[in-house]
CSV table of C-alpha atoms and ligand atoms in Angstrom, one decimal:
chain,number,residue,atom,x,y,z
A,1,MET,CA,-8.9,-11.7,14.6
A,2,GLN,CA,-12.0,-9.8,13.5
A,3,THR,CA,-10.4,-6.8,11.9
A,4,PRO,CA,-9.9,-7.6,8.2
A,5,LEU,CA,-6.3,-8.0,7.0
A,6,SER,CA,-4.7,-7.6,3.6
A,7,PHE,CA,-1.2,-8.3,2.5
A,8,GLU,CA,0.9,-6.6,-0.2
A,9,PHE,CA,3.6,-8.3,-2.3
A,10,PHE,CA,5.8,-7.2,-5.1
A,11,PRO,CA,6.4,-9.4,-8.2
A,12,PRO,CA,9.5,-11.5,-7.6
A,13,LYS,CA,12.4,-11.0,-10.1
A,14,THR,CA,13.9,-14.5,-9.9
A,15,PRO,CA,12.7,-18.2,-9.8
A,16,GLU,CA,14.1,-18.4,-6.2
A,17,GLY,CA,12.2,-15.2,-5.3
A,18,ALA,CA,9.0,-16.7,-6.7
A,19,THR,CA,9.5,-19.9,-4.7
A,20,LYS,CA,10.1,-17.9,-1.5
A,21,LEU,CA,7.1,-15.7,-2.2
A,22,ARG,CA,4.8,-18.8,-2.7
A,23,GLN,CA,5.9,-20.1,0.7
A,24,ALA,CA,5.4,-16.7,2.3
A,25,ARG,CA,1.9,-16.4,0.8
A,26,ALA,CA,0.9,-19.9,2.0
A,27,GLU,CA,1.9,-19.0,5.6
A,28,LEU,CA,0.0,-15.7,5.5
A,29,TYR,CA,-3.1,-17.3,4.0
A,30,ALA,CA,-3.6,-19.0,7.3
A,31,LEU,CA,-4.7,-15.6,8.6
A,32,ALA,CA,-7.6,-15.5,6.1
A,33,PRO,CA,-6.8,-12.2,4.5
A,34,GLU,CA,-9.6,-10.2,2.8
A,35,PHE,CA,-7.3,-9.9,-0.2
A,36,CYS,CA,-3.7,-9.8,-1.3
A,37,SER,CA,-2.3,-7.0,-3.5
A,38,VAL,CA,0.5,-6.9,-5.9
A,39,THR,CA,2.5,-3.8,-6.7
A,40,TYR,CA,2.9,-2.5,-10.2
A,41,GLY,CA,6.3,-1.0,-11.2
A,42,ALA,CA,6.6,2.5,-12.4
A,43,GLY,CA,6.2,3.0,-16.1
A,44,GLY,CA,4.6,-0.5,-16.4
A,45,SER,CA,8.1,-2.1,-16.3
A,46,THR,CA,6.9,-5.0,-14.2
A,47,GLN,CA,3.4,-5.3,-15.6
A,48,GLU,CA,3.9,-8.9,-16.7
A,49,GLY,CA,5.3,-9.8,-13.3
A,50,THR,CA,2.4,-8.1,-11.5
A,51,PHE,CA,-0.2,-10.0,-13.7
A,52,ASN,CA,1.7,-13.3,-13.2
A,53,THR,CA,1.7,-12.9,-9.4
A,54,VAL,CA,-2.0,-11.8,-9.4
A,55,ARG,CA,-2.8,-15.0,-11.4
A,56,ASP,CA,-0.9,-17.1,-8.9
A,57,ILE,CA,-2.9,-15.6,-6.0
A,58,LEU,CA,-6.2,-16.2,-7.7
A,59,ALA,CA,-5.2,-19.7,-8.6
A,60,GLU,CA,-4.5,-20.3,-4.9
A,61,GLY,CA,-8.1,-19.4,-4.1
A,62,GLN,CA,-7.5,-16.0,-2.7
A,63,GLN,CA,-8.9,-12.5,-3.6
A,64,ALA,CA,-6.2,-10.5,-5.5
A,65,ALA,CA,-5.9,-6.8,-6.0
A,66,SER,CA,-3.7,-5.5,-8.8
A,67,HIS,CA,-2.0,-2.2,-8.2
A,68,PHE,CA,-2.5,-0.1,-11.3
A,69,SER,CA,-0.4,3.0,-12.0
A,70,CYS,CA,-1.2,5.4,-14.8
A,71,ILE,CA,1.8,7.6,-15.2
A,72,GLY,CA,2.9,7.5,-18.8
A,73,ALA,CA,-0.1,5.4,-19.8
A,74,THR,CA,-2.6,6.1,-22.6
A,75,ARG,CA,-6.4,5.6,-22.4
A,76,ALA,CA,-6.1,2.8,-24.9
A,77,SER,CA,-3.4,1.0,-22.9
A,78,VAL,CA,-5.4,1.3,-19.7
A,79,ARG,CA,-8.6,0.1,-21.4
A,80,GLU,CA,-6.7,-3.0,-22.7
A,81,GLN,CA,-5.2,-3.8,-19.3
A,82,LEU,CA,-8.6,-3.4,-17.6
A,83,ALA,CA,-10.0,-5.9,-20.0
A,84,GLN,CA,-7.2,-8.3,-19.3
A,85,LEU,CA,-7.6,-8.0,-15.6
A,86,LYS,CA,-11.3,-8.6,-15.9
A,87,THR,CA,-10.8,-11.7,-17.9
A,88,MET,CA,-8.3,-12.9,-15.3
A,89,GLY,CA,-11.0,-12.6,-12.6
A,90,VAL,CA,-9.6,-9.5,-10.8
A,91,ARG,CA,-12.3,-7.5,-9.0
A,92,ARG,CA,-10.2,-5.1,-7.0
A,93,LEU,CA,-7.6,-2.5,-8.1
A,94,VAL,CA,-5.3,-0.1,-6.2
A,95,ALA,CA,-5.5,2.9,-8.6
A,96,LEU,CA,-2.4,5.0,-8.5
A,97,ARG,CA,-0.6,7.7,-10.4
A,98,GLY,CA,2.8,6.0,-9.8
A,99,ASP,CA,6.3,7.4,-10.1
A,100,LEU,CA,8.5,7.5,-13.2
A,101,PRO,CA,12.2,6.7,-12.7
A,102,SER,CA,14.1,10.0,-12.6
A,103,GLY,CA,15.2,11.2,-16.0
A,104,TYR,CA,11.9,10.1,-17.7
A,105,GLY,CA,9.4,12.7,-18.9
A,106,ALA,CA,5.9,12.4,-17.6
A,107,GLY,CA,4.0,12.0,-20.9
A,108,GLY,CA,0.9,9.9,-21.0
A,109,GLU,CA,-2.8,10.8,-20.9
A,110,PHE,CA,-3.3,10.8,-17.1
A,111,GLN,CA,-2.0,13.4,-14.7
A,112,TYR,CA,-3.3,12.2,-11.4
A,113,ALA,CA,-4.7,9.1,-9.8
A,114,SER,CA,-8.1,10.9,-9.7
A,115,ASP,CA,-8.0,10.9,-13.5
A,116,LEU,CA,-7.4,7.1,-13.5
A,117,VAL,CA,-10.2,6.5,-11.0
A,118,ALA,CA,-12.7,8.6,-13.0
A,119,PHE,CA,-11.6,6.8,-16.2
A,120,ILE,CA,-12.0,3.3,-14.7
A,121,ARG,CA,-15.4,4.1,-13.4
A,122,ALA,CA,-16.5,5.6,-16.7
A,123,GLU,CA,-15.2,2.5,-18.6
A,124,THR,CA,-16.1,-0.3,-16.3
A,125,GLY,CA,-18.9,0.9,-14.0
A,126,GLU,CA,-18.9,-1.0,-10.8
A,127,ASP,CA,-16.8,-4.0,-12.1
A,128,PHE,CA,-13.9,-3.2,-9.8
A,129,HIS,CA,-13.6,-2.2,-6.2
A,130,LEU,CA,-11.2,0.7,-6.3
A,131,GLU,CA,-8.6,1.5,-3.6
A,132,VAL,CA,-6.6,4.6,-3.7
A,133,ALA,CA,-3.5,5.8,-1.8
A,134,ALA,CA,-3.6,8.2,1.2
A,135,TYR,CA,-0.8,10.1,2.8
A,136,PRO,CA,-1.3,10.9,6.5
A,137,GLU,CA,2.1,12.6,6.6
A,138,VAL,CA,1.6,14.4,3.3
A,139,HIS,CA,2.7,13.2,-0.2
A,140,PRO,CA,6.3,14.5,-0.8
A,141,GLN,CA,5.3,16.4,-4.0
A,142,ALA,CA,2.2,18.1,-2.5
A,143,LYS,CA,2.0,21.8,-2.6
A,144,SER,CA,0.7,21.9,1.0
A,145,PRO,CA,-1.0,19.5,3.5
A,146,SER,CA,-4.4,21.0,2.6
A,147,ALA,CA,-3.8,20.7,-1.1
A,148,ASP,CA,-2.9,17.1,-0.6
A,149,LEU,CA,-6.0,16.4,1.5
A,150,GLN,CA,-8.1,18.1,-1.2
A,151,ALA,CA,-6.5,15.9,-3.9
A,152,PHE,CA,-7.4,12.9,-1.8
A,153,VAL,CA,-11.0,14.1,-1.5
A,154,THR,CA,-11.1,14.6,-5.3
A,155,LYS,CA,-9.7,11.1,-5.8
A,156,VAL,CA,-12.4,9.5,-3.6
A,157,ARG,CA,-15.2,11.6,-5.2
A,158,ALA,CA,-14.0,10.4,-8.6
A,159,GLY,CA,-15.1,6.9,-7.5
A,160,ALA,CA,-12.8,5.3,-5.0
A,161,ASP,CA,-14.4,2.8,-2.6
A,162,SER,CA,-11.6,2.8,0.0
A,163,ALA,CA,-8.1,3.9,0.6
A,164,ILE,CA,-4.8,2.4,1.9
A,165,THR,CA,-2.3,4.8,3.6
A,166,GLN,CA,1.4,5.2,3.1
A,167,TYR,CA,3.0,3.6,6.2
A,168,PHE,CA,3.6,5.7,9.3
A,169,TYR,CA,4.9,5.2,12.8
A,170,ASN,CA,3.0,8.2,14.3
A,171,SER,CA,-0.6,7.2,14.7
A,172,ASP,CA,-1.7,10.8,15.4
A,173,ALA,CA,-1.0,11.7,11.8
A,174,TYR,CA,-3.3,8.9,10.7
A,175,PHE,CA,-6.1,9.8,13.1
A,176,ARG,CA,-5.9,13.5,12.2
A,177,PHE,CA,-6.0,12.6,8.5
A,178,VAL,CA,-9.1,10.4,8.9
A,179,ASP,CA,-10.8,13.2,11.0
A,180,GLU,CA,-10.0,15.8,8.4
A,181,ALA,CA,-11.2,13.7,5.5
A,182,ASP,CA,-14.4,12.9,7.5
A,183,LYS,CA,-15.0,16.7,8.0
A,184,LEU,CA,-14.8,17.1,4.2
A,185,GLY,CA,-17.4,14.5,3.7
A,186,VAL,CA,-15.1,11.5,2.9
A,187,HIS,CA,-16.4,8.5,4.8
A,188,VAL,CA,-14.8,5.6,2.8
A,189,PRO,CA,-12.6,3.2,4.9
A,190,ILE,CA,-9.1,4.6,5.2
A,191,VAL,CA,-7.0,1.5,6.0
A,192,PRO,CA,-3.6,2.0,7.7
A,193,GLY,CA,-0.7,0.6,5.8
A,194,ILE,CA,1.7,-1.1,8.1
A,195,MET,CA,5.4,-1.5,7.4
A,196,PRO,CA,7.2,-4.0,9.6
A,197,ILE,CA,10.7,-2.9,10.7
A,198,THR,CA,13.3,-5.5,9.8
A,199,SER,CA,16.3,-3.5,8.7
A,200,SER,CA,17.7,-0.1,9.4
A,201,SER,CA,19.5,1.4,6.4
A,202,GLN,CA,16.9,0.1,3.8
A,203,LEU,CA,13.9,1.5,5.8
A,204,LEU,CA,15.6,4.9,6.4
A,205,ARG,CA,16.5,5.3,2.7
A,206,PHE,CA,13.1,4.2,1.5
A,207,SER,CA,11.2,6.4,3.9
A,208,ASP,CA,13.2,9.5,2.9
A,209,ALA,CA,12.2,8.8,-0.7
A,210,CYS,CA,8.5,8.2,-0.2
A,211,GLY,CA,7.9,10.9,2.5
A,212,ALA,CA,7.2,8.6,5.4
A,213,GLU,CA,8.6,10.0,8.6
A,214,ILE,CA,10.7,7.9,10.9
A,215,PRO,CA,10.3,9.6,14.3
A,216,ARG,CA,13.6,10.7,15.8
A,217,TRP,CA,13.4,8.3,18.8
A,218,ILE,CA,13.0,5.3,16.3
A,219,ARG,CA,15.7,6.6,13.9
A,220,GLN,CA,18.2,7.2,16.7
A,221,ARG,CA,17.8,3.7,18.0
A,222,LEU,CA,17.9,2.0,14.6
A,223,VAL,CA,21.1,3.8,13.8
A,224,ALA,CA,22.6,2.9,17.2
A,225,TYR,CA,22.0,-0.8,16.6
A,226,GLY,CA,24.3,-0.7,13.6
A,227,ASP,CA,24.6,-4.2,12.1
A,228,ASP,CA,22.9,-5.8,15.0
A,229,VAL,CA,20.0,-7.2,13.0
A,230,ALA,CA,18.5,-9.2,15.9
A,231,SER,CA,18.2,-6.1,18.0
A,232,ILE,CA,16.7,-4.1,15.1
A,233,ARG,CA,14.1,-6.8,14.6
A,234,ALA,CA,13.2,-7.1,18.2
A,235,PHE,CA,12.9,-3.4,18.6
A,236,GLY,CA,11.0,-3.1,15.3
A,237,LEU,CA,8.6,-5.8,16.3
A,238,GLU,CA,7.8,-4.0,19.6
A,239,VAL,CA,7.3,-0.7,17.9
A,240,VAL,CA,5.0,-1.9,15.1
A,241,THR,CA,3.0,-4.3,17.4
A,242,ASP,CA,2.3,-1.3,19.7
A,243,LEU,CA,1.3,0.8,16.7
A,244,CYS,CA,-1.1,-1.9,15.5
A,245,ASP,CA,-2.6,-2.3,19.0
A,246,GLN,CA,-3.3,1.5,19.1
A,247,LEU,CA,-4.9,1.4,15.7
A,248,LEU,CA,-7.0,-1.7,16.5
A,249,CYS,CA,-8.1,-0.1,19.9
A,250,ALA,CA,-9.3,2.9,17.9
A,251,GLY,CA,-11.4,0.7,15.7
A,252,VAL,CA,-9.6,1.0,12.3
A,253,PRO,CA,-11.5,-0.6,9.4
A,254,ALA,CA,-8.7,-3.1,8.5
A,255,LEU,CA,-4.9,-3.4,8.5
A,256,HIS,CA,-2.9,-3.6,5.3
A,257,PHE,CA,0.6,-5.1,5.6
A,258,TYR,CA,3.5,-4.2,3.4
A,259,THR,CA,5.0,-7.7,3.7
A,260,MET,CA,8.1,-7.1,1.5
A,261,ASN,CA,7.4,-10.7,0.4
A,262,GLN,CA,8.2,-12.1,3.8
A,263,SER,CA,5.7,-13.8,6.2
A,264,ALA,CA,7.7,-13.9,9.4
A,265,PRO,CA,7.7,-10.2,10.4
A,266,THR,CA,3.9,-9.8,9.7
A,267,LEU,CA,3.1,-13.0,11.5
A,268,ALA,CA,5.1,-12.0,14.5
A,269,ILE,CA,3.3,-8.7,14.8
A,270,LEU,CA,-0.1,-10.3,14.5
A,271,ARG,CA,0.8,-13.0,17.1
A,272,GLY,CA,2.0,-10.3,19.5
A,273,LEU,CA,-1.2,-8.2,19.5
A,274,SER,CA,-2.8,-7.8,22.9
A,275,GLY,CA,-6.3,-8.8,21.5
A,276,GLU,CA,-9.2,-6.9,20.1
B,301,LIG,P1,-2.0,11.2,-6.8
B,301,LIG,O1,-3.1,10.9,-5.9
B,301,LIG,O2,-2.2,11.5,-8.2
B,301,LIG,O3,-1.1,12.3,-6.1
B,301,LIG,C1,0.2,12.6,-6.5
B,301,LIG,C2,0.6,14.1,-6.2
B,301,LIG,O4,-0.2,15.0,-6.9
B,301,LIG,C3,0.3,14.4,-4.7
B,301,LIG,O5,1.3,15.3,-4.3
B,301,LIG,C4,-1.0,15.2,-4.7
B,301,LIG,O6,-1.2,16.1,-3.7
B,301,LIG,C5,-1.0,15.9,-6.1
B,301,LIG,N1,-2.3,16.0,-6.7
B,301,LIG,C6,-3.2,15.1,-6.9
B,301,LIG,N2,-4.3,15.6,-7.6
B,301,LIG,C7,-4.0,16.9,-7.8
B,301,LIG,C8,-4.7,18.0,-8.5
B,301,LIG,N3,-5.9,17.8,-9.0
B,301,LIG,N4,-4.1,19.2,-8.5
B,301,LIG,C9,-2.9,19.4,-7.9
B,301,LIG,N5,-2.1,18.4,-7.3
B,301,LIG,C10,-2.7,17.2,-7.3
B,301,LIG,N6,3.8,3.2,-6.7
B,301,LIG,C11,4.1,2.4,-7.8
B,301,LIG,O7,4.8,2.7,-8.7
B,301,LIG,N7,3.6,1.1,-7.8
B,301,LIG,C12,2.8,0.6,-6.8
B,301,LIG,O8,2.3,-0.5,-6.9
B,301,LIG,C13,2.5,1.5,-5.7
B,301,LIG,N8,1.6,1.1,-4.7
B,301,LIG,C14,1.3,1.9,-3.7
B,301,LIG,C15,0.4,1.5,-2.7
B,301,LIG,C16,0.0,2.4,-1.7
B,301,LIG,C17,-1.0,2.0,-0.7
B,301,LIG,C18,0.7,3.7,-1.6
B,301,LIG,C19,0.3,4.6,-0.4
B,301,LIG,C20,1.6,4.1,-2.6
B,301,LIG,C21,1.9,3.2,-3.6
B,301,LIG,N9,2.8,3.6,-4.6
B,301,LIG,C22,3.1,2.8,-5.7
B,301,LIG,C23,3.5,4.9,-4.6
B,301,LIG,C24,2.7,6.0,-5.4
B,301,LIG,O9,2.6,5.6,-6.8
B,301,LIG,C25,3.4,7.3,-5.3
B,301,LIG,O10,3.3,7.8,-3.9
B,301,LIG,C26,3.1,8.4,-6.3
B,301,LIG,O11,4.0,9.4,-6.2
B,301,LIG,C27,1.7,9.0,-6.1
B,301,LIG,O12,0.7,8.2,-6.4
B,301,LIG,P2,-0.8,8.6,-6.0
B,301,LIG,O13,-1.7,7.6,-6.7
B,301,LIG,O14,-0.9,8.8,-4.6
B,301,LIG,O15,-0.9,10.0,-6.8
């Protein structure tokens, strides 16, 4: 496969989770990813877990990207973490605002991801390749689609090198977003984030919270399958493989997979592609 791939993981919470993740990573490394990224919990709650998983990936000889959320953070704490990441050998960050668990006040010295990107550039120059998040179906807290697009442009102009999108199942939303960003002078790679479909209730709940739309025809079928996990997986595989085929045909710069720490769904999608 010529199109670059990247795989996203979250820090495991238990020793069994860590063992399973190591196995999943080993299976996915066979596809020669450009990098593997590790999420960073809201409010820094899993910072140690993130850094440990990033260290593991680097020790396995792969490029690692650390997600870095700034909500609630101070300039001093960000500076310290950047120094730590640099010492660890990390050269790529996914710079985010992040979300606080409900009930927490915002606080902190950064309001938006664009503030973090500008700060990282000012502090560390070109030491890090900076990725930012993009929302083809509009971030749930945005005032309007155009305000969200403008916020994305601001974030890129602050110094981002590339972007990864929230997942989507409607490729038109992605193509339109890329076109609109292009018209506003943003030409950095905007890499589609791909979420394999392996379960119904979890995906529907999560999508409602993060503002990703599950088209009605997909939602209806997922609900109708009930507890029939095999049918959900078979249907999900077909849907997401078709989506990836469309994206690859259109010449997307790369594919970023939200692996949910599992190798099988991502491997099955990539095996099923009709070829570039
Ligand atoms: P921002 O770009 O700051 O945008 C947040 C909101 O503010 C948007 O509604 C935007 O329109 C608005 N906005 C931005 N700038 C301005 C401005 N100047 N004026 C007015 N409004 C503005 N979350 C985690 O906690 N950990 C992770 O590891 C993580 N990884 C992610 C990876 C990807 C690829 C994606 C797509 C999301 C990820 N998230 C993660 C979720 C993300 O933290 C949330 O979506 C969060 O709500 C927004 O983060 P952001 O960096 O996109 O914020």
